[in-house]
PDB file of N, CA, C and O in Angstrom, chain B, residues numbered from 101:
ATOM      1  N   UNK B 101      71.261 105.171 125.144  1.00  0.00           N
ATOM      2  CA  UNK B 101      71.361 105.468 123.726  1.00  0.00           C
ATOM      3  C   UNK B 101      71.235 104.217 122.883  1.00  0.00           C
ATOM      4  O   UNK B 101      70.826 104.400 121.737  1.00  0.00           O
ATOM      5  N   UNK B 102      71.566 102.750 123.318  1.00  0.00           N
ATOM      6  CA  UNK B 102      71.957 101.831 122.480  1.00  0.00           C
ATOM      7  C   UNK B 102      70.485 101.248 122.084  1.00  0.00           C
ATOM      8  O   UNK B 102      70.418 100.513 121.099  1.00  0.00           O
ATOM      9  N   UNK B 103      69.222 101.574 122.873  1.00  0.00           N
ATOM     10  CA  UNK B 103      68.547 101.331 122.824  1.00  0.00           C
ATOM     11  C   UNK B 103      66.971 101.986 122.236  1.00  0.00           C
ATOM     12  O   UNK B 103      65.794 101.637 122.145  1.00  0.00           O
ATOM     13  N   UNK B 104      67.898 103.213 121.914  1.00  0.00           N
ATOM     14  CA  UNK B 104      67.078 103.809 120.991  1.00  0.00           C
ATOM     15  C   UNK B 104      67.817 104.081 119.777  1.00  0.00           C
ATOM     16  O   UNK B 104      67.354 104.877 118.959  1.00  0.00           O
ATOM     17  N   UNK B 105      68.728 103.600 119.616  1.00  0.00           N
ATOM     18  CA  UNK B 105      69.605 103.392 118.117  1.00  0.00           C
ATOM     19  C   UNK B 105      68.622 102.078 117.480  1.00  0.00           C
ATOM     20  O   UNK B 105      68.099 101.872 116.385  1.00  0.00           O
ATOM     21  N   UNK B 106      68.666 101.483 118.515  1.00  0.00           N
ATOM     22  CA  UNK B 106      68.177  99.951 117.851  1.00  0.00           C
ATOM     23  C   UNK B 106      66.189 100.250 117.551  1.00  0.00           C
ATOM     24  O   UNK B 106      65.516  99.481 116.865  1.00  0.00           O
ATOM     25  N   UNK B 107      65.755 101.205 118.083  1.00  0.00           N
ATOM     26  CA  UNK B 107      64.696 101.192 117.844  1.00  0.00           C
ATOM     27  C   UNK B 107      64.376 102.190 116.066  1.00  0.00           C
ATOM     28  O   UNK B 107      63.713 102.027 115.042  1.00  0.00           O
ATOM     29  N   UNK B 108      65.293 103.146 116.613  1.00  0.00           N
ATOM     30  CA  UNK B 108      65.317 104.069 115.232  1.00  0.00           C
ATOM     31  C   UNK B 108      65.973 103.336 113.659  1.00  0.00           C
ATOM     32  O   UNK B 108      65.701 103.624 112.493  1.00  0.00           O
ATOM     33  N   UNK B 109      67.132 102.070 114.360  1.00  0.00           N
ATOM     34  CA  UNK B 109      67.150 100.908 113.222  1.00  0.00           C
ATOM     35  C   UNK B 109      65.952 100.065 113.070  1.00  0.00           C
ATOM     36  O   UNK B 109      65.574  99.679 111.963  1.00  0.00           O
ATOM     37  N   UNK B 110      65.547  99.869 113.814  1.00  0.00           N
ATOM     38  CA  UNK B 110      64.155  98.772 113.424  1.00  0.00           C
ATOM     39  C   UNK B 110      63.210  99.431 112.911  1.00  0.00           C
ATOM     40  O   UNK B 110      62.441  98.651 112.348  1.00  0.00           O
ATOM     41  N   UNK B 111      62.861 100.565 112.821  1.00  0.00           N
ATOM     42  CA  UNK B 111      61.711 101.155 112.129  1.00  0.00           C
ATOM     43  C   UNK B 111      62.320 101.153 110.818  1.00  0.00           C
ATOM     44  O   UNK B 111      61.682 100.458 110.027  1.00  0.00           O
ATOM     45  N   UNK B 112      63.153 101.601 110.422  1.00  0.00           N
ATOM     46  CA  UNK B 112      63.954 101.996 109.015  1.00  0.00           C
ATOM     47  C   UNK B 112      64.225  99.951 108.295  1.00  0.00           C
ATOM     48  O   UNK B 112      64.134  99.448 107.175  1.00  0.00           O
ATOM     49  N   UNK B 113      64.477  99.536 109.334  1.00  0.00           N
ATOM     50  CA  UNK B 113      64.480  98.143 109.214  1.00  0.00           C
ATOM     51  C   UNK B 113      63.696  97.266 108.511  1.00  0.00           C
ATOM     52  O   UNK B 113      63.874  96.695 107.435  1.00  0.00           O
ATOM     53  N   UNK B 114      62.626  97.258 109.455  1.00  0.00           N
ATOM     54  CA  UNK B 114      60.887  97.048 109.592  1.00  0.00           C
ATOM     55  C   UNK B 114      60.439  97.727 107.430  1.00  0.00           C
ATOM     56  O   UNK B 114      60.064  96.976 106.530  1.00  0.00           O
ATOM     57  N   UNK B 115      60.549  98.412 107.377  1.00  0.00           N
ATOM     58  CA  UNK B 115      60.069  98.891 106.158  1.00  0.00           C
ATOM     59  C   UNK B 115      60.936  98.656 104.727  1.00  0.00           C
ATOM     60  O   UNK B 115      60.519  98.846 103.585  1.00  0.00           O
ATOM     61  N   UNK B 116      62.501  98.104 105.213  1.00  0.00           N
ATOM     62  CA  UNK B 116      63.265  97.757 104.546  1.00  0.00           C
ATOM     63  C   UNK B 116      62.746  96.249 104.192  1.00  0.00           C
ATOM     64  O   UNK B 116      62.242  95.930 103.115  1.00  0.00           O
ATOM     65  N   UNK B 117      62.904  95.628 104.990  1.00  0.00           N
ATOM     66  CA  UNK B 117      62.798  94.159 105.112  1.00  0.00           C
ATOM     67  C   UNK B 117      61.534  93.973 104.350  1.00  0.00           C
ATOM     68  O   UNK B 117      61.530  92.854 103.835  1.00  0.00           O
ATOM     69  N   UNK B 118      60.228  94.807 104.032  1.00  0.00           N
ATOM     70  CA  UNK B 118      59.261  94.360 103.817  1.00  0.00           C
ATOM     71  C   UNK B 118      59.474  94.315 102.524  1.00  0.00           C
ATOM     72  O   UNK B 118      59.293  93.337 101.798  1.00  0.00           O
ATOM     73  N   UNK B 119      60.075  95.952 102.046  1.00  0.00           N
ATOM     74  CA  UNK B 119      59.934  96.091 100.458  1.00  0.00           C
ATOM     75  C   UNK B 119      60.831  94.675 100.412  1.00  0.00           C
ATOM     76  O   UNK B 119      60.041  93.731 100.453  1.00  0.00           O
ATOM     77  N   UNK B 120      62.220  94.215 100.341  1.00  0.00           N
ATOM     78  CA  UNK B 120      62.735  92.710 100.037  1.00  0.00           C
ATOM     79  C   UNK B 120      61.911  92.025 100.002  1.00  0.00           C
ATOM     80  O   UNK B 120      61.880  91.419  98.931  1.00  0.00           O
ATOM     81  N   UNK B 121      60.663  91.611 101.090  1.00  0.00           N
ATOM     82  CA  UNK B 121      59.646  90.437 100.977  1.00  0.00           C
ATOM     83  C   UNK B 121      58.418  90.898 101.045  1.00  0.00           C
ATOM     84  O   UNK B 121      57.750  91.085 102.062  1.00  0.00           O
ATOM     85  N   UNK B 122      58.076  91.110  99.744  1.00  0.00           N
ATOM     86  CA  UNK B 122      56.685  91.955  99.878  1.00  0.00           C
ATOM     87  C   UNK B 122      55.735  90.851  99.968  1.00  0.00           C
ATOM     88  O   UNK B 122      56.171  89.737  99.678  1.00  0.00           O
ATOM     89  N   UNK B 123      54.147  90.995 100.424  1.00  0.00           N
ATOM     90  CA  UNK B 123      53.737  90.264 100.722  1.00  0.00           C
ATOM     91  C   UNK B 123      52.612  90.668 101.509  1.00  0.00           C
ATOM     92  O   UNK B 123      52.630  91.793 102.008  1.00  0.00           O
ATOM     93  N   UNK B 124      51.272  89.627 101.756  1.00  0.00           N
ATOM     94  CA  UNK B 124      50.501  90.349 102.206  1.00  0.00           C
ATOM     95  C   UNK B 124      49.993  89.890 103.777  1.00  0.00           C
ATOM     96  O   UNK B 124      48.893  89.394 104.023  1.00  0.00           O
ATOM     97  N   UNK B 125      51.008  90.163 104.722  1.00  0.00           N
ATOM     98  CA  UNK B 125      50.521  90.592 106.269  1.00  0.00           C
ATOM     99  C   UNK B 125      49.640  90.073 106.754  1.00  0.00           C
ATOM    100  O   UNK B 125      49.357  88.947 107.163  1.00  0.00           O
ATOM    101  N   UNK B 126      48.991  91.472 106.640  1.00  0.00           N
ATOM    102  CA  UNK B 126      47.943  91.679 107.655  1.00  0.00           C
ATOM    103  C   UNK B 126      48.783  92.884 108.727  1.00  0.00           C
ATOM    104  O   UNK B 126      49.969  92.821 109.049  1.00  0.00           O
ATOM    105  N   UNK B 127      48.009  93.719 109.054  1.00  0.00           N
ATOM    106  CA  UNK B 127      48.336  94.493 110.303  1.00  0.00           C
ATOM    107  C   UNK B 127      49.108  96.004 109.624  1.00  0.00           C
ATOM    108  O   UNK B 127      49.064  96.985 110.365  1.00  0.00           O
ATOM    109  N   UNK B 128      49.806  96.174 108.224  1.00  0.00           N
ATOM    110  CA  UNK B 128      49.875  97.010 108.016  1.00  0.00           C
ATOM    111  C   UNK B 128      51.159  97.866 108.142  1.00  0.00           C
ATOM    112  O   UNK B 128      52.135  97.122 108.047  1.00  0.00           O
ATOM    113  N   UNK B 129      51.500  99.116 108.316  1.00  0.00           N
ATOM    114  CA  UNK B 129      52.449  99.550 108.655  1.00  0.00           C
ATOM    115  C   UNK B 129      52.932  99.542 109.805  1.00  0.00           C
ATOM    116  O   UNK B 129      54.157  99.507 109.921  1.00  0.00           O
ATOM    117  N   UNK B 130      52.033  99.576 111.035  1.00  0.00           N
ATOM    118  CA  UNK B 130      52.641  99.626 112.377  1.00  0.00           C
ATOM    119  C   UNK B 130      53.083  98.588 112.669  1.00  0.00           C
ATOM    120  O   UNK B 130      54.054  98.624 113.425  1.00  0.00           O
ATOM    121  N   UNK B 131      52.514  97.043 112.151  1.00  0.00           N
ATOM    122  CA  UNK B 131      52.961  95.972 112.151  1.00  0.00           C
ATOM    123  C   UNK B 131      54.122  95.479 112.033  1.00  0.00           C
ATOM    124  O   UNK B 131      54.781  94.666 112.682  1.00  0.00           O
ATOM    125  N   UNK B 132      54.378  96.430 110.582  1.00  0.00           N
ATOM    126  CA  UNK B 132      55.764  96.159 110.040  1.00  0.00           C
ATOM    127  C   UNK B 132      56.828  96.869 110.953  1.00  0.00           C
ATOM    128  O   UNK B 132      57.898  96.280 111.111  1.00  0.00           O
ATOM    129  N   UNK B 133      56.665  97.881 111.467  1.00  0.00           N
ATOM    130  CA  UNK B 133      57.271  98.422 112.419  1.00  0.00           C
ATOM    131  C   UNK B 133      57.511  98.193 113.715  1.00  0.00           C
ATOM    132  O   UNK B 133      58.399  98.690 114.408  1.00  0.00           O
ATOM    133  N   UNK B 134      56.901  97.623 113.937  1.00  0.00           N
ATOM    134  CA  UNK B 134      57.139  96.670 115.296  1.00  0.00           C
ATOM    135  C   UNK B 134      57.915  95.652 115.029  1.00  0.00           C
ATOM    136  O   UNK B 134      58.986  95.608 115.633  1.00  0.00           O
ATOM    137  N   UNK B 135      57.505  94.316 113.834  1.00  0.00           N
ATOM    138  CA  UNK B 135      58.301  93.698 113.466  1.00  0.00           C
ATOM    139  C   UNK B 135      59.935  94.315 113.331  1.00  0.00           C
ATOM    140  O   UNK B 135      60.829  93.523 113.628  1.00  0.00           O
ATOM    141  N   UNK B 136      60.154  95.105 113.082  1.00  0.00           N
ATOM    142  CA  UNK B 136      61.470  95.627 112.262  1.00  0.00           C
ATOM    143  C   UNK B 136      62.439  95.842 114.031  1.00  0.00           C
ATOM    144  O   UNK B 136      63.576  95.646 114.459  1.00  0.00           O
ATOM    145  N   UNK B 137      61.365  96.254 114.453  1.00  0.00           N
ATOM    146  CA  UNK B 137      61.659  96.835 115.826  1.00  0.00           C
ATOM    147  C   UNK B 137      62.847  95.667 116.197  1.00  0.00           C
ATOM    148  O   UNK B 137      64.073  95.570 116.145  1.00  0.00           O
ATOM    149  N   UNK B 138      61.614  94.806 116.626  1.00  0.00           N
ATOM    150  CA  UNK B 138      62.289  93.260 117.211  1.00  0.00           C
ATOM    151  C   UNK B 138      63.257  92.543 116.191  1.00  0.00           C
ATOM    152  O   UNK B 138      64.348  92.122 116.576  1.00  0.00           O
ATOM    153  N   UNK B 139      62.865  92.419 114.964  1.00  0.00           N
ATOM    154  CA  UNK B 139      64.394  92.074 114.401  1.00  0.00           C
ATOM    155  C   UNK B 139      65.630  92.704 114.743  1.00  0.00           C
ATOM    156  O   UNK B 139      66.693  92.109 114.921  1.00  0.00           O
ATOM    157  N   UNK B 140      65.366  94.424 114.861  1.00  0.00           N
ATOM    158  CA  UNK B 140      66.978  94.463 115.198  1.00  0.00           C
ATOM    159  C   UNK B 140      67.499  94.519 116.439  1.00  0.00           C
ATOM    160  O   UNK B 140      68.699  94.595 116.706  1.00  0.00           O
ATOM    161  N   UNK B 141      66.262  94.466 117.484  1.00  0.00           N
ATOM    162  CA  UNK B 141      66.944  94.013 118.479  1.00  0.00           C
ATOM    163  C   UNK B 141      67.024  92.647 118.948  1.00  0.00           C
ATOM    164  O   UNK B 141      67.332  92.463 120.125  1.00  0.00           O
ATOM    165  N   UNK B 142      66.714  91.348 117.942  1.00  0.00           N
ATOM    166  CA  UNK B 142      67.284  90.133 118.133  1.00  0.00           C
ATOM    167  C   UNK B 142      68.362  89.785 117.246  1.00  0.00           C
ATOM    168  O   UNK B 142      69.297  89.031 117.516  1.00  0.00           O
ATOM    169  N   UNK B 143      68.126  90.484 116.006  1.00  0.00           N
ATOM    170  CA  UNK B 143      69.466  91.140 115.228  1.00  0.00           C
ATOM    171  C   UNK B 143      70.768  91.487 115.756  1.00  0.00           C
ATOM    172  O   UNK B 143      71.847  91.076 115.329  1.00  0.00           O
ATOM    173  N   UNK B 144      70.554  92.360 116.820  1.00  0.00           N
ATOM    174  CA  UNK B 144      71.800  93.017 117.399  1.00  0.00           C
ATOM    175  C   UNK B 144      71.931  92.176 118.440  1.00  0.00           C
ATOM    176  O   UNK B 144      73.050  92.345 118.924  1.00  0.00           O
ATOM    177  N   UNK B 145      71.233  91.225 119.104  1.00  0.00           N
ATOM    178  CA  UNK B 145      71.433  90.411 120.601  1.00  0.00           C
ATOM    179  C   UNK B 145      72.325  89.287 119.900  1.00  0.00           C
ATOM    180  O   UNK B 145      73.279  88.786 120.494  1.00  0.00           O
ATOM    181  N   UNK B 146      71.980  88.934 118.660  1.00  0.00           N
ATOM    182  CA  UNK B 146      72.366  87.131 117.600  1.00  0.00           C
ATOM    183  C   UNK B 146      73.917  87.840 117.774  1.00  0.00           C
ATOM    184  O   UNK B 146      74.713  87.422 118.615  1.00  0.00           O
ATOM    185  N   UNK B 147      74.252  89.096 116.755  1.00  0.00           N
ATOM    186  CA  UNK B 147      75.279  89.249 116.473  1.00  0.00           C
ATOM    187  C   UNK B 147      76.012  89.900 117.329  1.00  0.00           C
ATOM    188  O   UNK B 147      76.770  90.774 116.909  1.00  0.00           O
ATOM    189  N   UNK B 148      75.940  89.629 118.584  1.00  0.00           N
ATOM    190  CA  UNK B 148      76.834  90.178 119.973  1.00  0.00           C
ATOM    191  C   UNK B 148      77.184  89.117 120.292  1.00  0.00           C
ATOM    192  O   UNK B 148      78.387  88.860 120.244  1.00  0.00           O
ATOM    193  N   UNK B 149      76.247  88.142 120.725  1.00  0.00           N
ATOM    194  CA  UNK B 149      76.349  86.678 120.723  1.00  0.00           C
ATOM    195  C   UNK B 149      77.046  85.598 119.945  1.00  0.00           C
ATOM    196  O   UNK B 149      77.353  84.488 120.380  1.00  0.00           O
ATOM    197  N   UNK B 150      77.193  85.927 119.100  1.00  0.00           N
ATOM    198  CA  UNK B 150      77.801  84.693 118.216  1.00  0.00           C
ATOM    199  C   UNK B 150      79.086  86.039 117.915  1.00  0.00           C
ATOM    200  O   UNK B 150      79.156  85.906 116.694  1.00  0.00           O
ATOM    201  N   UNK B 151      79.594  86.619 118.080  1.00  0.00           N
ATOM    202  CA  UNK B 151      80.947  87.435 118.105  1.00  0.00           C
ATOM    203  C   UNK B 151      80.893  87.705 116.764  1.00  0.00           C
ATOM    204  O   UNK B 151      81.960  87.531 116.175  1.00  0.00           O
ATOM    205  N   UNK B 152      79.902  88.104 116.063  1.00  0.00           N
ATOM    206  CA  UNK B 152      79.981  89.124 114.401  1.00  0.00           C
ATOM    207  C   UNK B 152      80.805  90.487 114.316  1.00  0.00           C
ATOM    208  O   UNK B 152      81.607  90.959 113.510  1.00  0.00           O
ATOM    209  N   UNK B 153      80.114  90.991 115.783  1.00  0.00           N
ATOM    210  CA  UNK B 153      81.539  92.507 115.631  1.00  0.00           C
ATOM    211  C   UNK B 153      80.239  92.932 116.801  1.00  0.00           C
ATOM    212  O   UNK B 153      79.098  92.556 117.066  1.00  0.00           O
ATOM    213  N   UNK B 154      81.435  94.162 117.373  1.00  0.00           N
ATOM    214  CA  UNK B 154      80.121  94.585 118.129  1.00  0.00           C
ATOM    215  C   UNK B 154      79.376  95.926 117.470  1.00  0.00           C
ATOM    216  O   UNK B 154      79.730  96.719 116.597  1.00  0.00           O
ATOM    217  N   UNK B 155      78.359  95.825 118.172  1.00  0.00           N
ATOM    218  CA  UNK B 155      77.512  96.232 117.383  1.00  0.00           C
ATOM    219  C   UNK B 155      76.988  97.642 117.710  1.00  0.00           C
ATOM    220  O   UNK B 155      76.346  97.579 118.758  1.00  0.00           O
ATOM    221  N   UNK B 156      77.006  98.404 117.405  1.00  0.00           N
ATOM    222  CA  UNK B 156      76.423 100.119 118.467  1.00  0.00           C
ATOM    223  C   UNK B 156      77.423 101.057 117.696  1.00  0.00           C
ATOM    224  O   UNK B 156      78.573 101.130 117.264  1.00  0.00           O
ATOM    225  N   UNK B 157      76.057 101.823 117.821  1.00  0.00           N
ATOM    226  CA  UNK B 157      76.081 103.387 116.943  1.00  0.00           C
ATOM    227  C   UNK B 157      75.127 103.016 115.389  1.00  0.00           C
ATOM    228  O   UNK B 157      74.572 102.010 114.948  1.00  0.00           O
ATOM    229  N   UNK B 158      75.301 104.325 114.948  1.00  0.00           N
ATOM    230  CA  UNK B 158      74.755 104.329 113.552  1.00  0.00           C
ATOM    231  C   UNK B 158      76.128 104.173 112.536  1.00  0.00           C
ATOM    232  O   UNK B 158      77.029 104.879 112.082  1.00  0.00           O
ATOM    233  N   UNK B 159      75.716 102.938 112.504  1.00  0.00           N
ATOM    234  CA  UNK B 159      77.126 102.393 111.077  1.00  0.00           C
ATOM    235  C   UNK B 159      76.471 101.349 110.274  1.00  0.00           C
ATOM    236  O   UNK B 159      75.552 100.646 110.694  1.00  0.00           O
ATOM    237  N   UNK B 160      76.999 101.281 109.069  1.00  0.00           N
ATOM    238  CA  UNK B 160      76.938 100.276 108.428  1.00  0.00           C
ATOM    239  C   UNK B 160      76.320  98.873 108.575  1.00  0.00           C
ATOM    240  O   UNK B 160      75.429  98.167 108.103  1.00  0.00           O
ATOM    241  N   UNK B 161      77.312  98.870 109.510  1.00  0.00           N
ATOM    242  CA  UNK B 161      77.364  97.354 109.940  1.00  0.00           C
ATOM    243  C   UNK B 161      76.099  96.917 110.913  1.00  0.00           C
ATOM    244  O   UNK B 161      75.489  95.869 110.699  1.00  0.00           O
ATOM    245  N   UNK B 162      75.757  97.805 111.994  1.00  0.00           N
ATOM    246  CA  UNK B 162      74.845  97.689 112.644  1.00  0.00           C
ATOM    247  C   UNK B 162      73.416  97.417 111.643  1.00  0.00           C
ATOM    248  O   UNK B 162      72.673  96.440 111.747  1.00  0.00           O
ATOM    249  N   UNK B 163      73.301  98.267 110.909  1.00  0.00           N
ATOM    250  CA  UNK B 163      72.086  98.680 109.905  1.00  0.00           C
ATOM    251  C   UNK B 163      71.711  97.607 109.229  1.00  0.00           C
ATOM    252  O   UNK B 163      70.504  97.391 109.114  1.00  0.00           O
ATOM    253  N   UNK B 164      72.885  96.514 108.510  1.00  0.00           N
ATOM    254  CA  UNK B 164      72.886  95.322 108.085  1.00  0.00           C
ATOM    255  C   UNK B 164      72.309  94.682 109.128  1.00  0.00           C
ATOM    256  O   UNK B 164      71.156  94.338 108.867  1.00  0.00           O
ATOM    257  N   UNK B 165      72.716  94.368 110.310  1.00  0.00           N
ATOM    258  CA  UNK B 165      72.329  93.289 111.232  1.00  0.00           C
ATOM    259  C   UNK B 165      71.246  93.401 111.632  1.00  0.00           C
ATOM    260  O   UNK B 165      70.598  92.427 112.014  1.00  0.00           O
ATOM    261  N   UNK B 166      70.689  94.893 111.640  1.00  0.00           N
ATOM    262  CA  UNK B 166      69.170  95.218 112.123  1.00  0.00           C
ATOM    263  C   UNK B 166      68.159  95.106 111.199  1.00  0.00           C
ATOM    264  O   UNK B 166      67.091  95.556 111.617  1.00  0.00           O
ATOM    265  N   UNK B 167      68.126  94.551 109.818  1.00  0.00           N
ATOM    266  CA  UNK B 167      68.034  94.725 108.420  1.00  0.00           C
ATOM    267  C   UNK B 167      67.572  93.171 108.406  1.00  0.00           C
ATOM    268  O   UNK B 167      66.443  92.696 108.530  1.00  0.00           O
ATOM    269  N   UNK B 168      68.277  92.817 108.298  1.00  0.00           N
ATOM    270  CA  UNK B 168      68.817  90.935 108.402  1.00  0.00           C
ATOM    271  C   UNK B 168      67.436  90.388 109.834  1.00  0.00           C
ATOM    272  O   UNK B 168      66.328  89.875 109.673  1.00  0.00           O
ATOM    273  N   UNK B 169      68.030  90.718 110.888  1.00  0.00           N
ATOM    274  CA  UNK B 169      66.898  90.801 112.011  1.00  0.00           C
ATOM    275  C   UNK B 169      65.833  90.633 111.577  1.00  0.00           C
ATOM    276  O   UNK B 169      65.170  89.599 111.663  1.00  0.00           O
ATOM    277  N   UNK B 170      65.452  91.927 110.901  1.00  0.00           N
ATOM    278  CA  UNK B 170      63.707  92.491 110.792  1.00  0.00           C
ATOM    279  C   UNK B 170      63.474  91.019 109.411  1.00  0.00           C
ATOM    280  O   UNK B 170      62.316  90.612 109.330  1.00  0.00           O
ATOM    281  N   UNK B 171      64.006  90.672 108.925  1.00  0.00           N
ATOM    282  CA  UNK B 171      63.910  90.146 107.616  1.00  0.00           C
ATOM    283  C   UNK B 171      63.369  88.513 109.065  1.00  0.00           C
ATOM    284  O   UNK B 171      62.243  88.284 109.507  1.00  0.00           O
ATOM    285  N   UNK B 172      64.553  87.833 109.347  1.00  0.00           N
ATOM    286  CA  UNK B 172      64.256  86.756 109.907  1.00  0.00           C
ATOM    287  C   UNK B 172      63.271  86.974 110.975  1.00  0.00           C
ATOM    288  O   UNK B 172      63.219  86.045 111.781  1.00  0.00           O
ATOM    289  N   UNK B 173      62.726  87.649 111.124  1.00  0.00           N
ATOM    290  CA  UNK B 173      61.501  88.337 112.369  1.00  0.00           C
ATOM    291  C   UNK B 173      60.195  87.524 111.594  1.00  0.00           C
ATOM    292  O   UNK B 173      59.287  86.746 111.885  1.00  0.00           O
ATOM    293  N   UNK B 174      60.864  88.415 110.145  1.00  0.00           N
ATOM    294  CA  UNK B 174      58.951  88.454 109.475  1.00  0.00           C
ATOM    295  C   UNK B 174      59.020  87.602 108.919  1.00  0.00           C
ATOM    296  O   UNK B 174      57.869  87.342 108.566  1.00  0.00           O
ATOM    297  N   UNK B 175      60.044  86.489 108.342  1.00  0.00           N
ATOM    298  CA  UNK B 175      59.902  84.992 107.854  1.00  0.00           C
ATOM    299  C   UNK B 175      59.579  84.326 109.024  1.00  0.00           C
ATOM    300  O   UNK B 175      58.502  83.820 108.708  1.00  0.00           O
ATOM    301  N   UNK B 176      59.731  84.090 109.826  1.00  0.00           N
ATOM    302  CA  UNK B 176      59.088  83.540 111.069  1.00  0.00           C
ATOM    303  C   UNK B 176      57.479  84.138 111.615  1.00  0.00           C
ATOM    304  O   UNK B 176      56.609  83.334 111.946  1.00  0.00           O
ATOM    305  N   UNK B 177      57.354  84.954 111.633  1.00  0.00           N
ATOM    306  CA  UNK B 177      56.226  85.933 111.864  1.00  0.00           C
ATOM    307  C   UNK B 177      55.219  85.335 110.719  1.00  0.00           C
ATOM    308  O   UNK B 177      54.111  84.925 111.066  1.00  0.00           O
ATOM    309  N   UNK B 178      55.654  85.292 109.252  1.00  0.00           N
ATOM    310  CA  UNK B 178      54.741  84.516 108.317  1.00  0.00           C
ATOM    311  C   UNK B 178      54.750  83.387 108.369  1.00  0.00           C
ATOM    312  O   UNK B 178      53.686  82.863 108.041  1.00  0.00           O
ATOM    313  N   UNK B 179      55.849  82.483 108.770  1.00  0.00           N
ATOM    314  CA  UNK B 179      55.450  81.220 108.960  1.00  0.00           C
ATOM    315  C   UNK B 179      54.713  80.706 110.268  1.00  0.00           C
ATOM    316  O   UNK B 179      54.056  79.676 110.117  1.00  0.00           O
ATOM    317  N   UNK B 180      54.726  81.148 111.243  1.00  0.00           N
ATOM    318  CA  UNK B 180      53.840  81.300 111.949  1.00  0.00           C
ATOM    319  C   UNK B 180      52.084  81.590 112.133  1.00  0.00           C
ATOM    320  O   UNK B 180      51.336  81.066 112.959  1.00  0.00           O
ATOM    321  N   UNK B 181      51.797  82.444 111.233  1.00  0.00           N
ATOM    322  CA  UNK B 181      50.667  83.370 110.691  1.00  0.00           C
ATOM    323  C   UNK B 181      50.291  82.081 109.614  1.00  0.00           C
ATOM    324  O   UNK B 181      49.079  81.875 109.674  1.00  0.00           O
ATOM    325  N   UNK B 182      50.802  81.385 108.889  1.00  0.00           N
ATOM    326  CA  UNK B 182      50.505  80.305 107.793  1.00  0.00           C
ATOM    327  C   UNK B 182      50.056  79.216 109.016  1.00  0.00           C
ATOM    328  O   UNK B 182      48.840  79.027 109.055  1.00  0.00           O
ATOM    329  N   UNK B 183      50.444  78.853 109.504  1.00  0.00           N
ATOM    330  CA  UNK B 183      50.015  77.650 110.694  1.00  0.00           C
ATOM    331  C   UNK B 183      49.047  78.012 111.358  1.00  0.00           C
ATOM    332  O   UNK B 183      48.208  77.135 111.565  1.00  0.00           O
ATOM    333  N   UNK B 184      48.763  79.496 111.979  1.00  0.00           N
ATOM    334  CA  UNK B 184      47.554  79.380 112.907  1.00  0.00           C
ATOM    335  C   UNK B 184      46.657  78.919 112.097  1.00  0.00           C
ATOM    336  O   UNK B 184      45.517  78.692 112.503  1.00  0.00           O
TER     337      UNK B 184
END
């Protein structure tokens, strides 16, 4: 289950994070959705790790961290994309 919580947060994530940093990509919606994907599950790995709270189920708190994730995903993801 924990692992399709985190996927059904990263899509909702993924599209959150973008409207905050709009901007122009490349790759589109699925892009962003993938991105969102992996933010919240490095989102939810950071904040297990560094003892933020734990993290699992659909709450609040999770949603933030998977949110936050997708956000530092795609600032990295663009700064990356600026260098190639």
């Amino acid at each position: 289950m924990g692992i399709l919580t985190w996927i059904i947060f990263g899509l909702i994530a993924g599209v959150i994070a973008k409207l905050i940093m709009p901007g122009r990509d490349g790759g589109g919606f699925i892009l962003t959705c993938i991105l969102g994907i992996v933010g919240a599950v490095v989102g939810g790995w950071l904040a297990t790790m560094f003892g933020i709270g734990n993290v699992s189920g659909f709450n609040m708190h999770s949603f933030l961290v998977a949110v936050v994730g997708a956000i530092v995903v795609l600032v990295v993801f663009r700064l990356l994309r600026r260098n190639a």
